[in-house]
Short mmCIF file of C-alpha atoms and ligand atoms in Angstrom, two decimals:
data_model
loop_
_atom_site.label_atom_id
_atom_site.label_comp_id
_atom_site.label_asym_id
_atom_site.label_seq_id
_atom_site.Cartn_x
_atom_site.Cartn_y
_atom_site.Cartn_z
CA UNK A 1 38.86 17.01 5.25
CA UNK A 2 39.82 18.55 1.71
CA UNK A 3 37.99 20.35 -0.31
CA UNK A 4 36.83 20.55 -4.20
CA UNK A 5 35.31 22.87 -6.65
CA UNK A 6 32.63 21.99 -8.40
CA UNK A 7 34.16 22.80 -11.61
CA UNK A 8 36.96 20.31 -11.13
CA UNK A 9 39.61 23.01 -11.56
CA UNK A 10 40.84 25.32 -8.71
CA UNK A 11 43.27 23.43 -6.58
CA UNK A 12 41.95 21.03 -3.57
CA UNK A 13 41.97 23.61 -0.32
CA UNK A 14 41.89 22.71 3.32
CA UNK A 15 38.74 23.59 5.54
CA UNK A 16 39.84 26.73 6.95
CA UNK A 17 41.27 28.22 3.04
CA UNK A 18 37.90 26.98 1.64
CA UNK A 19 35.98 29.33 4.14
CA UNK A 20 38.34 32.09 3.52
CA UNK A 21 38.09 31.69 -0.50
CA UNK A 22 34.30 31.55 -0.66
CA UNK A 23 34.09 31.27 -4.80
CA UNK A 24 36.41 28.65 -6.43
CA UNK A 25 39.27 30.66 -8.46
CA UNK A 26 37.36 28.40 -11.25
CA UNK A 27 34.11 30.00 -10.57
CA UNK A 28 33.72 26.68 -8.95
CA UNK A 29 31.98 26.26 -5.46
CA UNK A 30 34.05 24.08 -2.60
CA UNK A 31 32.50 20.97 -1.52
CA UNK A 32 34.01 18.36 0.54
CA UNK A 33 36.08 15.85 -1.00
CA UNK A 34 33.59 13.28 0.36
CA UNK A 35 30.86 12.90 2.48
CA UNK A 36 31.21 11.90 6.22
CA UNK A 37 29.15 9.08 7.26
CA UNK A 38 27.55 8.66 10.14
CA UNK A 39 25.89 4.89 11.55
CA UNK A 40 22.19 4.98 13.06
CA UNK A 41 23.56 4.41 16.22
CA UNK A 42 25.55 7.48 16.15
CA UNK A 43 22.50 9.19 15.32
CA UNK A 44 19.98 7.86 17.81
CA UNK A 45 22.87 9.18 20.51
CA UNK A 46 21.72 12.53 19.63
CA UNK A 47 18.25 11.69 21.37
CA UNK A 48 18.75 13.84 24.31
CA UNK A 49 21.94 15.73 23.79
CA UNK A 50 22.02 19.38 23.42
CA UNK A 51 21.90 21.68 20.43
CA UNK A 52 25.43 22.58 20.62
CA UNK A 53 26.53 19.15 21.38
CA UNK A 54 25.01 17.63 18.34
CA UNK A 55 26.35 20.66 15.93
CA UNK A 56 29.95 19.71 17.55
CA UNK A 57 29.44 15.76 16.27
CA UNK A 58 27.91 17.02 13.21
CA UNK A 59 30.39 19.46 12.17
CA UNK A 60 33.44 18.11 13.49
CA UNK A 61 34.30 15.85 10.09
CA UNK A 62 33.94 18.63 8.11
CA UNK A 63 37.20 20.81 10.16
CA UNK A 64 38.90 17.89 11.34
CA UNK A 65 42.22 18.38 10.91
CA UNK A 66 42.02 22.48 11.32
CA UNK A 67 39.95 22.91 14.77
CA UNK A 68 40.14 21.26 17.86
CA UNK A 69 36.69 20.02 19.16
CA UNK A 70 37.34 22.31 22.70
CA UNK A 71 37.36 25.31 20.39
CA UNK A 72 34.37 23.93 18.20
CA UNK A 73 32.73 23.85 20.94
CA UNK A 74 33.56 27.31 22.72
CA UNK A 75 32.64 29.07 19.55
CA UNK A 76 29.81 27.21 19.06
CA UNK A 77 28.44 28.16 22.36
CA UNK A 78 28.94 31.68 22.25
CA UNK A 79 27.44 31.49 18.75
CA UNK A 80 24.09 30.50 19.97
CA UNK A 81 24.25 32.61 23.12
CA UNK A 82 22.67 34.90 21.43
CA UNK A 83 19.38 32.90 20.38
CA UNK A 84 15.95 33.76 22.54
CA UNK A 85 15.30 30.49 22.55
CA UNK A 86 17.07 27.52 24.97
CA UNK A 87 16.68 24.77 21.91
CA UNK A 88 18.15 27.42 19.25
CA UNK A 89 16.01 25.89 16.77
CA UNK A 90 12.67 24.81 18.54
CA UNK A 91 9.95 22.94 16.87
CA UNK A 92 6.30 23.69 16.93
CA UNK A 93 3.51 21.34 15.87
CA UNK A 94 1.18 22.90 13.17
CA UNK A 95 -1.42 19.50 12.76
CA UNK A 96 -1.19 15.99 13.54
CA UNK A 97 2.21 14.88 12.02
CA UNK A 98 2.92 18.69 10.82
CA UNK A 99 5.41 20.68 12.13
CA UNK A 100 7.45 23.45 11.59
CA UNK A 101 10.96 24.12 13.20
CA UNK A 102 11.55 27.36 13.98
CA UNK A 103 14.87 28.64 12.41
CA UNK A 104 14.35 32.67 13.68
CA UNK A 105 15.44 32.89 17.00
CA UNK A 106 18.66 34.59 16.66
CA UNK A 107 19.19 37.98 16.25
CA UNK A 108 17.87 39.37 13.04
CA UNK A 109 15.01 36.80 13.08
CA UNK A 110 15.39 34.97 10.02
CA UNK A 111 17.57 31.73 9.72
CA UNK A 112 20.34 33.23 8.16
CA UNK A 113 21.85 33.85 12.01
CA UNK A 114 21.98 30.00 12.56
CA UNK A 115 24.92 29.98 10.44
CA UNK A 116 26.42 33.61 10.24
CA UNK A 117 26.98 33.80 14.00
CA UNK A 118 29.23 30.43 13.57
CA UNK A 119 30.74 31.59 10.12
CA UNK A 120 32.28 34.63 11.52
CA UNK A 121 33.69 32.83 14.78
CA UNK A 122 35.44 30.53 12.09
CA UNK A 123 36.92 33.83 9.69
CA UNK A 124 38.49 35.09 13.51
CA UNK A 125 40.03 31.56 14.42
CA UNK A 126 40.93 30.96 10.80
CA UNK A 127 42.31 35.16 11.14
CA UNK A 128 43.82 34.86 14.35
CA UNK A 129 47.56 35.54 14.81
CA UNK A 130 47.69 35.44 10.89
CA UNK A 131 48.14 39.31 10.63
CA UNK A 132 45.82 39.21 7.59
CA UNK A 133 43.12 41.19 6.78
CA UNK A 134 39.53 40.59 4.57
CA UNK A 135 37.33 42.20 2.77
CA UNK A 136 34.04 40.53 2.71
CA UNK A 137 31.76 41.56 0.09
CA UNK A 138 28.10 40.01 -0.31
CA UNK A 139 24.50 40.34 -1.75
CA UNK A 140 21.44 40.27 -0.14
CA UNK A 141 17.67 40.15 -0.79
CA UNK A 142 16.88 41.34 2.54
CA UNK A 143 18.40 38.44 4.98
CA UNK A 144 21.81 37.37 4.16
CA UNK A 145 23.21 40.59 4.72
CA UNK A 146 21.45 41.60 8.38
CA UNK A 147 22.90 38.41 9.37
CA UNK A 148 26.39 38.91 8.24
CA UNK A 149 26.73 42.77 9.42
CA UNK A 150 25.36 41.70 12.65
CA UNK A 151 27.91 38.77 13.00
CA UNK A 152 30.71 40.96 11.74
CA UNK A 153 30.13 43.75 13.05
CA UNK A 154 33.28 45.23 14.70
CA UNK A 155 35.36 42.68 14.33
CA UNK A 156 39.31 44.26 13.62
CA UNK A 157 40.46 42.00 10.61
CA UNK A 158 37.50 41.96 8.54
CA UNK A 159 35.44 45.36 6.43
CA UNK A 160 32.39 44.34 5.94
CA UNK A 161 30.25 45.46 2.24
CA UNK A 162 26.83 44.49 1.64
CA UNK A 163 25.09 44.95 -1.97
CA UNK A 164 21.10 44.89 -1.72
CA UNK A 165 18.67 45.77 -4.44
CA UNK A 166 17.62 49.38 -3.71
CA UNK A 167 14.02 49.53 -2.49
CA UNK A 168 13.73 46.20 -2.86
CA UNK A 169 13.89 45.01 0.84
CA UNK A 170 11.64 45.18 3.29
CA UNK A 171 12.08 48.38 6.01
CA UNK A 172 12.98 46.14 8.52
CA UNK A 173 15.23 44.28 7.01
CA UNK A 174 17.21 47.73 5.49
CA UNK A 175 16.92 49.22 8.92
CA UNK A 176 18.68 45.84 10.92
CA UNK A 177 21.22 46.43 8.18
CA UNK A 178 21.69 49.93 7.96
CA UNK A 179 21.42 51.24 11.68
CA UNK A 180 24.13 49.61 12.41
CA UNK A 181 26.86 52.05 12.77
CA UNK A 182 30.04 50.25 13.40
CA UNK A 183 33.41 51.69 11.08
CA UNK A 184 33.87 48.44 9.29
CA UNK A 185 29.97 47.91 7.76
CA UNK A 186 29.47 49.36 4.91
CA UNK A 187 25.91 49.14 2.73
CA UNK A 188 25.43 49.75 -0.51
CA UNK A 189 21.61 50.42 -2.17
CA UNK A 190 22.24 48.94 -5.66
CA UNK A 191 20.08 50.12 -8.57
CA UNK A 192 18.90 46.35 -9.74
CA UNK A 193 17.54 43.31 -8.62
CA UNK A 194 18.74 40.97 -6.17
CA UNK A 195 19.99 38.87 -9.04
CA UNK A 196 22.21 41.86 -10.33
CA UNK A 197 23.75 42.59 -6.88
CA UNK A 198 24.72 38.92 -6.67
CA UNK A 199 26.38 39.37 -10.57
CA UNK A 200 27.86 42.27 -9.06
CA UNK A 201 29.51 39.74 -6.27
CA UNK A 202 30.47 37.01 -8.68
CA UNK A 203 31.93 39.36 -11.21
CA UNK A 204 34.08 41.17 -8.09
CA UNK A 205 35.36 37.15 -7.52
CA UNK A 206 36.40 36.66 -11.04
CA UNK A 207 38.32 39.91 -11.28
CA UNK A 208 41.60 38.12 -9.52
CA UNK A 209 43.26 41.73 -9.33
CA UNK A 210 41.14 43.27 -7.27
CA UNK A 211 39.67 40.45 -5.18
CA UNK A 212 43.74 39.92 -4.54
CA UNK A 213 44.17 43.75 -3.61
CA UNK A 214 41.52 43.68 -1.14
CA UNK A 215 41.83 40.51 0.37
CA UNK A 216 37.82 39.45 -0.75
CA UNK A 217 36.30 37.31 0.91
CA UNK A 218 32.68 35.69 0.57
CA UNK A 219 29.56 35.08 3.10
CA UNK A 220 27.05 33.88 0.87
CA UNK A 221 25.45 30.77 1.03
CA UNK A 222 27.90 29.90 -1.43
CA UNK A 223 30.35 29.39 1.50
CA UNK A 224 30.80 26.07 2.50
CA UNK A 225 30.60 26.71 5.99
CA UNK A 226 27.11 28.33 5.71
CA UNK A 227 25.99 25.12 4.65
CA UNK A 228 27.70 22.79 6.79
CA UNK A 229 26.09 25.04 9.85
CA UNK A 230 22.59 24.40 8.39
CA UNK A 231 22.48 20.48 8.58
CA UNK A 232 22.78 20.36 11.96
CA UNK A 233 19.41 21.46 12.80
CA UNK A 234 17.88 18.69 10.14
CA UNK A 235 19.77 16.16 12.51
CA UNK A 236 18.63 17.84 16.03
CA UNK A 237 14.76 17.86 14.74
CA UNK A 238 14.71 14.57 12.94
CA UNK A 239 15.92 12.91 16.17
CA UNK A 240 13.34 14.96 18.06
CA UNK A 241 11.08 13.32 16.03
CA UNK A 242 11.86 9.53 16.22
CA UNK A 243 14.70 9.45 14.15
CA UNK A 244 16.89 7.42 12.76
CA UNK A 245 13.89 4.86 13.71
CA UNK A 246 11.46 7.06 11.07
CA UNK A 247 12.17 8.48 8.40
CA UNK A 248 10.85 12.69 8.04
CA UNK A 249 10.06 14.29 5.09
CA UNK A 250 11.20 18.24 5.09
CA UNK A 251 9.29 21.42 3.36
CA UNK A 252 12.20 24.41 3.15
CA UNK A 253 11.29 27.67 1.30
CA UNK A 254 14.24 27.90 -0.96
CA UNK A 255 16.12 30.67 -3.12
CA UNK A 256 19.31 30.17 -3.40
CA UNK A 257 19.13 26.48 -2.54
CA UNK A 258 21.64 26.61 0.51
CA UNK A 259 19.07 25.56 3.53
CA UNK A 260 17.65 22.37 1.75
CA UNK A 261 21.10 21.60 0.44
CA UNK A 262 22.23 21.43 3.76
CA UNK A 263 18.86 18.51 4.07
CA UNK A 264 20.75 16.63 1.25
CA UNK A 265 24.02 16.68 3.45
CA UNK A 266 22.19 15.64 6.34
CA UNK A 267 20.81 12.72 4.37
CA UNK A 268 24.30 11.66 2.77
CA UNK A 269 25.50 11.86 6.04
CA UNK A 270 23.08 9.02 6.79
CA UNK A 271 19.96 11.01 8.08
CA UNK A 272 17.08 8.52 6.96
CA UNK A 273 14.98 11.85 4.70
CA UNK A 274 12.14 10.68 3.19
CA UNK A 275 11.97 13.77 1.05
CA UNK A 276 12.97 17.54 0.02
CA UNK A 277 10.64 19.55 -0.91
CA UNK A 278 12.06 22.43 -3.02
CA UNK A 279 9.34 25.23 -2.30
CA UNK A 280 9.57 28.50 -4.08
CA UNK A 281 7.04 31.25 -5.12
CA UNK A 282 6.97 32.36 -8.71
CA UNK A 283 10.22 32.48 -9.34
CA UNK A 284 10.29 29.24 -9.94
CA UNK A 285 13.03 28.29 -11.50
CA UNK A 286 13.79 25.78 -9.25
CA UNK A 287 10.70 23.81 -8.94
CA UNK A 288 10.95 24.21 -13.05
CA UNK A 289 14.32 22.85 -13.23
CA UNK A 290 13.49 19.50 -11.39
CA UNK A 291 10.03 19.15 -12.78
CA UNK A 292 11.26 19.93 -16.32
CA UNK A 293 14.82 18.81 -16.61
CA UNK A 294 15.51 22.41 -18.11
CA UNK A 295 17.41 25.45 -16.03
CA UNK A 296 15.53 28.18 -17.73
CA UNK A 297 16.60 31.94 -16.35
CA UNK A 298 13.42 33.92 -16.64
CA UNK A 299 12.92 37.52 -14.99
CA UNK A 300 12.87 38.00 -11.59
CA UNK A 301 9.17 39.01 -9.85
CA UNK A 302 9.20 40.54 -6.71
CA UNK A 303 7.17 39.06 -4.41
CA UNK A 304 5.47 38.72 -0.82
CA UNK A 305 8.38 36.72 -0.23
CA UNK A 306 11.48 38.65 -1.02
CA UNK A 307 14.20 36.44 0.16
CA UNK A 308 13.54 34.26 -2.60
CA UNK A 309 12.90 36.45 -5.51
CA UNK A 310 16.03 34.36 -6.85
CA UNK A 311 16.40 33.34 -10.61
CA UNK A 312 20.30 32.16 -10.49
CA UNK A 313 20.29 29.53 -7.26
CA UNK A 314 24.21 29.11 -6.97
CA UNK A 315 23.71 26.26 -4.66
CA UNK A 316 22.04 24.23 -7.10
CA UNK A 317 25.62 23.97 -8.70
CA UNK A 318 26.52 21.93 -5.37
CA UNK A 319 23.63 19.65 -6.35
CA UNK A 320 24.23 19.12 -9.98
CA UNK A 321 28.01 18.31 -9.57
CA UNK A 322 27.17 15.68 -7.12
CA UNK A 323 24.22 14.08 -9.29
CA UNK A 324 27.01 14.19 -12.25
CA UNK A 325 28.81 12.11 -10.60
CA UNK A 326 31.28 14.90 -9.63
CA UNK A 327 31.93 15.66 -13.16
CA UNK A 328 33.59 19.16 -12.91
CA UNK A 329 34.22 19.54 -16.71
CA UNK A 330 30.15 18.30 -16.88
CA UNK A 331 28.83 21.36 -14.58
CA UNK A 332 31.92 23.68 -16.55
CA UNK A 333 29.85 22.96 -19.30
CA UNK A 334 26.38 23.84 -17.73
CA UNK A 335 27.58 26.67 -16.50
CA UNK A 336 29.05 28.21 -19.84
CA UNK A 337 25.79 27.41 -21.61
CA UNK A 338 24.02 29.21 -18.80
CA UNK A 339 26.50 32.03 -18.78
CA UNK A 340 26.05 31.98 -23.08
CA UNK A 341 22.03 31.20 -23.04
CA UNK A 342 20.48 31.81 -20.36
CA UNK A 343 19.76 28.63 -19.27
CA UNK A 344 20.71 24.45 -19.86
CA UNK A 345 19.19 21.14 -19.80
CA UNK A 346 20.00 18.40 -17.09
CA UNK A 347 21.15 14.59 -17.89
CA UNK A 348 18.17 12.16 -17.55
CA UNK A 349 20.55 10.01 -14.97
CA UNK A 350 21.25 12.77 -12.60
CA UNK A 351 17.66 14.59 -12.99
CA UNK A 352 16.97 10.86 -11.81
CA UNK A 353 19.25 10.70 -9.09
CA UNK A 354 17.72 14.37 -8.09
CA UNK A 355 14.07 13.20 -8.33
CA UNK A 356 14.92 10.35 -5.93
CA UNK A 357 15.46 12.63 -3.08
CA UNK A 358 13.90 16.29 -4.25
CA UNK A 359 10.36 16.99 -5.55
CA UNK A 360 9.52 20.71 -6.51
CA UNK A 361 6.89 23.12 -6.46
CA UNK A 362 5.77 26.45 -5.80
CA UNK A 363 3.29 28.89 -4.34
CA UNK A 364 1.47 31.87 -5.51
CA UNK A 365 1.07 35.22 -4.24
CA UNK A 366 -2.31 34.04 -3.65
CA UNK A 367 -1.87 30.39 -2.28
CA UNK A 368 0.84 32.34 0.05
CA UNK A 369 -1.27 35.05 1.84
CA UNK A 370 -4.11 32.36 2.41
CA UNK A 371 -1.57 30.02 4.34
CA UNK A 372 -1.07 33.40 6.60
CA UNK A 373 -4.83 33.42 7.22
CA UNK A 374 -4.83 29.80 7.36
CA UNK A 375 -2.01 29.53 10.08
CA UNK A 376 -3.58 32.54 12.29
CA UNK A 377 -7.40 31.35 11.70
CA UNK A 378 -7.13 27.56 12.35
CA UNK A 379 -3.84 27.66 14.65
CA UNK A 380 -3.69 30.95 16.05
CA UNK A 381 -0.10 31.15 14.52
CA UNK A 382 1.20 34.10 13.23
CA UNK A 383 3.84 32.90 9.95
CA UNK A 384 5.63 34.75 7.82
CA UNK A 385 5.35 34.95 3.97
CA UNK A 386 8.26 32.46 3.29
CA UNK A 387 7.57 29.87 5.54
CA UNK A 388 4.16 30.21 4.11
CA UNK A 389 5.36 29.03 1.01
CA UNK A 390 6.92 26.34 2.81
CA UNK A 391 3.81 24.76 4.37
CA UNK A 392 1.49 25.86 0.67
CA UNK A 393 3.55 23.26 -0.72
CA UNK A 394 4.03 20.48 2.11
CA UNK A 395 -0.11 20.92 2.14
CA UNK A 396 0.27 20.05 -1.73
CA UNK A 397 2.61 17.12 -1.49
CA UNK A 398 1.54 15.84 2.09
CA UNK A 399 2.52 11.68 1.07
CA UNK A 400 2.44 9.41 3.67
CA UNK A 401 0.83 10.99 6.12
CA UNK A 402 2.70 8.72 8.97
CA UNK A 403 5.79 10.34 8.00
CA UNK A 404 5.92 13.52 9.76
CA UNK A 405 6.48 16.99 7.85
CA UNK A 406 8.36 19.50 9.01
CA UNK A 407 8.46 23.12 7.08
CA UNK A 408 11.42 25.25 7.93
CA UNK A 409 10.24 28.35 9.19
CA UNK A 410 12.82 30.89 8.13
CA UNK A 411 12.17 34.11 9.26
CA UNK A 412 9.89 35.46 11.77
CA UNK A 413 6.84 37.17 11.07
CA UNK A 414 7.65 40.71 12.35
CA UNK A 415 10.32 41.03 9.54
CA UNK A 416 7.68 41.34 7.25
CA UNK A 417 5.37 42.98 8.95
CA UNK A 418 2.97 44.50 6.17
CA UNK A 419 2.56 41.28 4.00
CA UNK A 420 1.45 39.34 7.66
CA UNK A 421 -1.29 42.45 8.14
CA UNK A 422 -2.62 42.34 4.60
CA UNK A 423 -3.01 38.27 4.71
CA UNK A 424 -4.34 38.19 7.96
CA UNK A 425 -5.13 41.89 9.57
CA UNK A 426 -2.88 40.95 12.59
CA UNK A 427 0.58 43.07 12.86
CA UNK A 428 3.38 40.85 14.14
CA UNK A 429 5.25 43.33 16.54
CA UNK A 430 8.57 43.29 17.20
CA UNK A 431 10.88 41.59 19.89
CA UNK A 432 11.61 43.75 22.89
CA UNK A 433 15.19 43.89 21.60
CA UNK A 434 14.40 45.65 18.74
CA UNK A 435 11.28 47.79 19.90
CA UNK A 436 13.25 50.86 18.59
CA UNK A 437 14.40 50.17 14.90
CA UNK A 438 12.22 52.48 13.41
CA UNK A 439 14.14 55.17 16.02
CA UNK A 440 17.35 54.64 14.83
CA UNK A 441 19.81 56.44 12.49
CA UNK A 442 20.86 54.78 9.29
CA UNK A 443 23.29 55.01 6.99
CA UNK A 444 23.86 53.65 3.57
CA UNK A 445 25.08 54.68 0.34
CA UNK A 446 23.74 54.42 -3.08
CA UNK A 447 25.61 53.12 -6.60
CA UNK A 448 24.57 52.16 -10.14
CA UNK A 449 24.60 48.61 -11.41
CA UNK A 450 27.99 49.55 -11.93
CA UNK A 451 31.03 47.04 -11.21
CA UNK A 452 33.90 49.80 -12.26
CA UNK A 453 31.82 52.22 -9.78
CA UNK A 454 31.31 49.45 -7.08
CA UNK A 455 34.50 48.11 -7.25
CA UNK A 456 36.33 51.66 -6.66
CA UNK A 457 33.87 52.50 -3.83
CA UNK A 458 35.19 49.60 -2.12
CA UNK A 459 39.00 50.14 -2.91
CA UNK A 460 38.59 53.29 -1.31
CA UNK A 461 37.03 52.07 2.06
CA UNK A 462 38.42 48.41 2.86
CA UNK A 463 41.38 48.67 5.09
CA UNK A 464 42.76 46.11 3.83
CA UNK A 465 44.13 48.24 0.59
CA UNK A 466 45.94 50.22 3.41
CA UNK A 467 48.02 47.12 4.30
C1 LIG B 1 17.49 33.20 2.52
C2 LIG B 1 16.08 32.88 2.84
C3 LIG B 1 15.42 31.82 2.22
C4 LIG B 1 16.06 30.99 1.12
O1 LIG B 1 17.12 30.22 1.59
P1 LIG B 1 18.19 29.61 0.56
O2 LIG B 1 19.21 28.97 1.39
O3 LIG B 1 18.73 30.80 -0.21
O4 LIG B 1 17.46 28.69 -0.33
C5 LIG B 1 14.14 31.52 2.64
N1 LIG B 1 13.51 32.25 3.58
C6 LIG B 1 14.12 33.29 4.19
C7 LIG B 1 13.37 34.06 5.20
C8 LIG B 1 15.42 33.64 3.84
O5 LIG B 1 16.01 34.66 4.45
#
């Protein structure tokens, strides 16, 4: 499979240099040159099989060519060796065709780990006997970067830095980050928002000197091989469900548009999706976007639901150069008004072709906390703020109600522990595992908004500048 940016540009890359480049050199994001189809029978002969043996059929288009199946399939299972659950992502019924599908079983409890502990499995096979070495640098509200330091963690090739808006992140999502002590993680406490940090990233990517020097390399959901890790669980609990013989409609919290994405894959791919639903809380920009045909960039809120206070969703990108008709020189031109304006307006064909798939709305602060009660009053379910948002706005665009609905649960409850309490008075407690976060020594270091300042505090660590 080859790959293209979205800005029709950077030159076509093969799997394993796409996961390695992250960003397009044309500020582009990589997408496959075309998506894999699968038949309904092929589908339905998922009924049965195993998590890891549908994420080997599902995947395998996407690095044939650069990875034998045997070793898709060993990483794959040490992957998810490290999920507390046996079905890796389990589904739990909420009402009488309402479900959610629990993405937080792996080891920093949100669903990030679905596709970090695979992505850094393929950066050492992609690595290995190269004698190369990478720098990966990323931004976090909270999620993204647990994940990736506890996937990458003391791995030889790779230094791992990881930008998060000081203050800005829950405590237990800084301490999963920051208590972990290994010589190649590195955090930095940014002054700024999420949205800054992840400026802070892009900026790094389009400064060719230095992302050269230091061998960067990128583990936001702006990889490619984040995404193509998250449709596989669309395919495992659409099956579980009656699929391909029904169609399912899904609910996914969204900020940076990667997860539900991954639900438009799945469906390209052949997955009969009834619909999307793009759920956000007030930074909406999003729902606003497909309701309004306008990209707006407003200011970021923070929120009970950090991991989406988001106001520049780089996935989207993916979206709009596939509803364009995989116009690069069309999304070039979105982007550059964006980059000049603050924001652009979408073609009445492609908003179209989005509509057909994706509707959009959001929850408020309000509407969120009483789906906490809600869940722990009526169900006896403890949720967390996002996937509260999720299920807010399935309840508001329920449809058909023989189609079932499934809300991605993305995180679980005891990473945000104090927004759970004041929704519902119940404190979510911790796994076993990590009984003694609050114990353990951190370490972190602090920087301005600064790219000059960021970019030298990372020359002077990565070991790949040694080289
Ligand atoms: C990252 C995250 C989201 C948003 O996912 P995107 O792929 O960025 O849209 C939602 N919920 C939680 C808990 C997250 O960590």
């Amino acid at each position: 499979m080859k790959y293209v940016s979205t800005r029709g540009q950077a030159p076509e890359l093969e799997f394993e240099e796409a996961l390695l480049t992250g960003l397009a050199r044309d500020g582009g994001l990589y997408v496959p040159a075309s998506w894999p189809r699968m038949t309904q029978e092929e589908i339905a002969g998922f009924a049965g099989k195993s998590y890891i043996e549908v994420a080997e059929a599902v995947m395998m288009p996407f690095v044939d060519g650069a990875i034998a199946p045997a070793d898709l399939r060993a990483m794959l299972q040490e992957a998810y060796a490290s999920f507390g659950h046996q079905a890796v992502t389990p589904l739990r019924q909420m009402g009488d065709n309402d479900w959610i599908l629990e993405l937080f079983h792996g080891p920093t409890l949100a669903f990030k780990d679905v596709a970090m502990q695979i992505l850094a499995r393929l950066f050492d096979h992609a690595l290995k006997g190269k004698g190369r070495r990478l720098t990966i640098v990323g931004a976090t509200s909270g999620d993204t970067g647990s994940a990736a330091i506890e996937a990458f963690r003391g791995r030889d090739a790779i230094d791992i830095f990881i930008l998060h808006p000081k203050g800005r992140v829950s405590e237990v999502q800084r301490r999963q980050m920051t208590t972990v002590l290994d010589a190649n993680v590195h955090n930095i406490a940014v002054e700024g928002s999420f949205d800054d940090c992840q400026a802070l990233v892009k900026a790094m990517f389009n400064d060719m000197s230095f992302r050269d020097e230091i061998g960067l390399a990128g583990v936001n959901s702006i990889n490619w091989g984040r995404v193509m890790a998250q449709i596989v669980y669309y395919f495992t609990s659409a099956v579980a469900l009656g699929g391909p013989a029904r169609s399912i409609s899904y609910s996914v919290p969204t900020g940076n548009f990667g997860d539900i994405f991954a639900g438009y894959v799945a469906r390209e791919m052949g997955l009969p999706i009834e619909k999307l639903l793009v759920a956000t809380n007030v930074n909406d920009i999003l729902a606003r976007a497909l309701n309004t045909g306008r990209y707006d960039v407003g200011t970021v809120t923070p929120t009970i639901s950090p991991s989406m206070d988001i106001q520049v969703s780089s996935n989207f990108e993916r979206l709009l150069f596939d509803v364009c008709d995989r116009d690069g020189a069309a999304v070039e031109r979105m982007m550059q008004q964006l980059q000049q304006s603050g924001g652009f307006g979408i073609k009445e064909d492609a908003l179209a072709k989005a509509r057909a798939c994706f509707s959009a709305d959001r929850a408020d602060e309000t509407e969120t906390a009483a789906m906490i009660q809600k869940a722990q009053d009526e169900m006896g379910e403890l949720i967390d703020p996002h996937t509260a948002v999720g299920l807010s706005v399935a309840a508001k665009h329920r449809g058909d109600p023989s189609i079932p609905m499934v809300t991605l649960s993305t995180a679980h409850p005891a990473k945000f522990p104090a927004a759970v309490e004041a929704a519902c008075g119940v404190t979510p407690g911790l796994p076993a595992r990590m009984a003694d976060l609050f114990e353990r020594e951190e370490r972190l270091d602090e920087c301005a908004n600064d790219l000059h300042a960021i970019e030298g505090f990372i020359r002077a660590r990565s070991r790949a500048t040694a080289a």
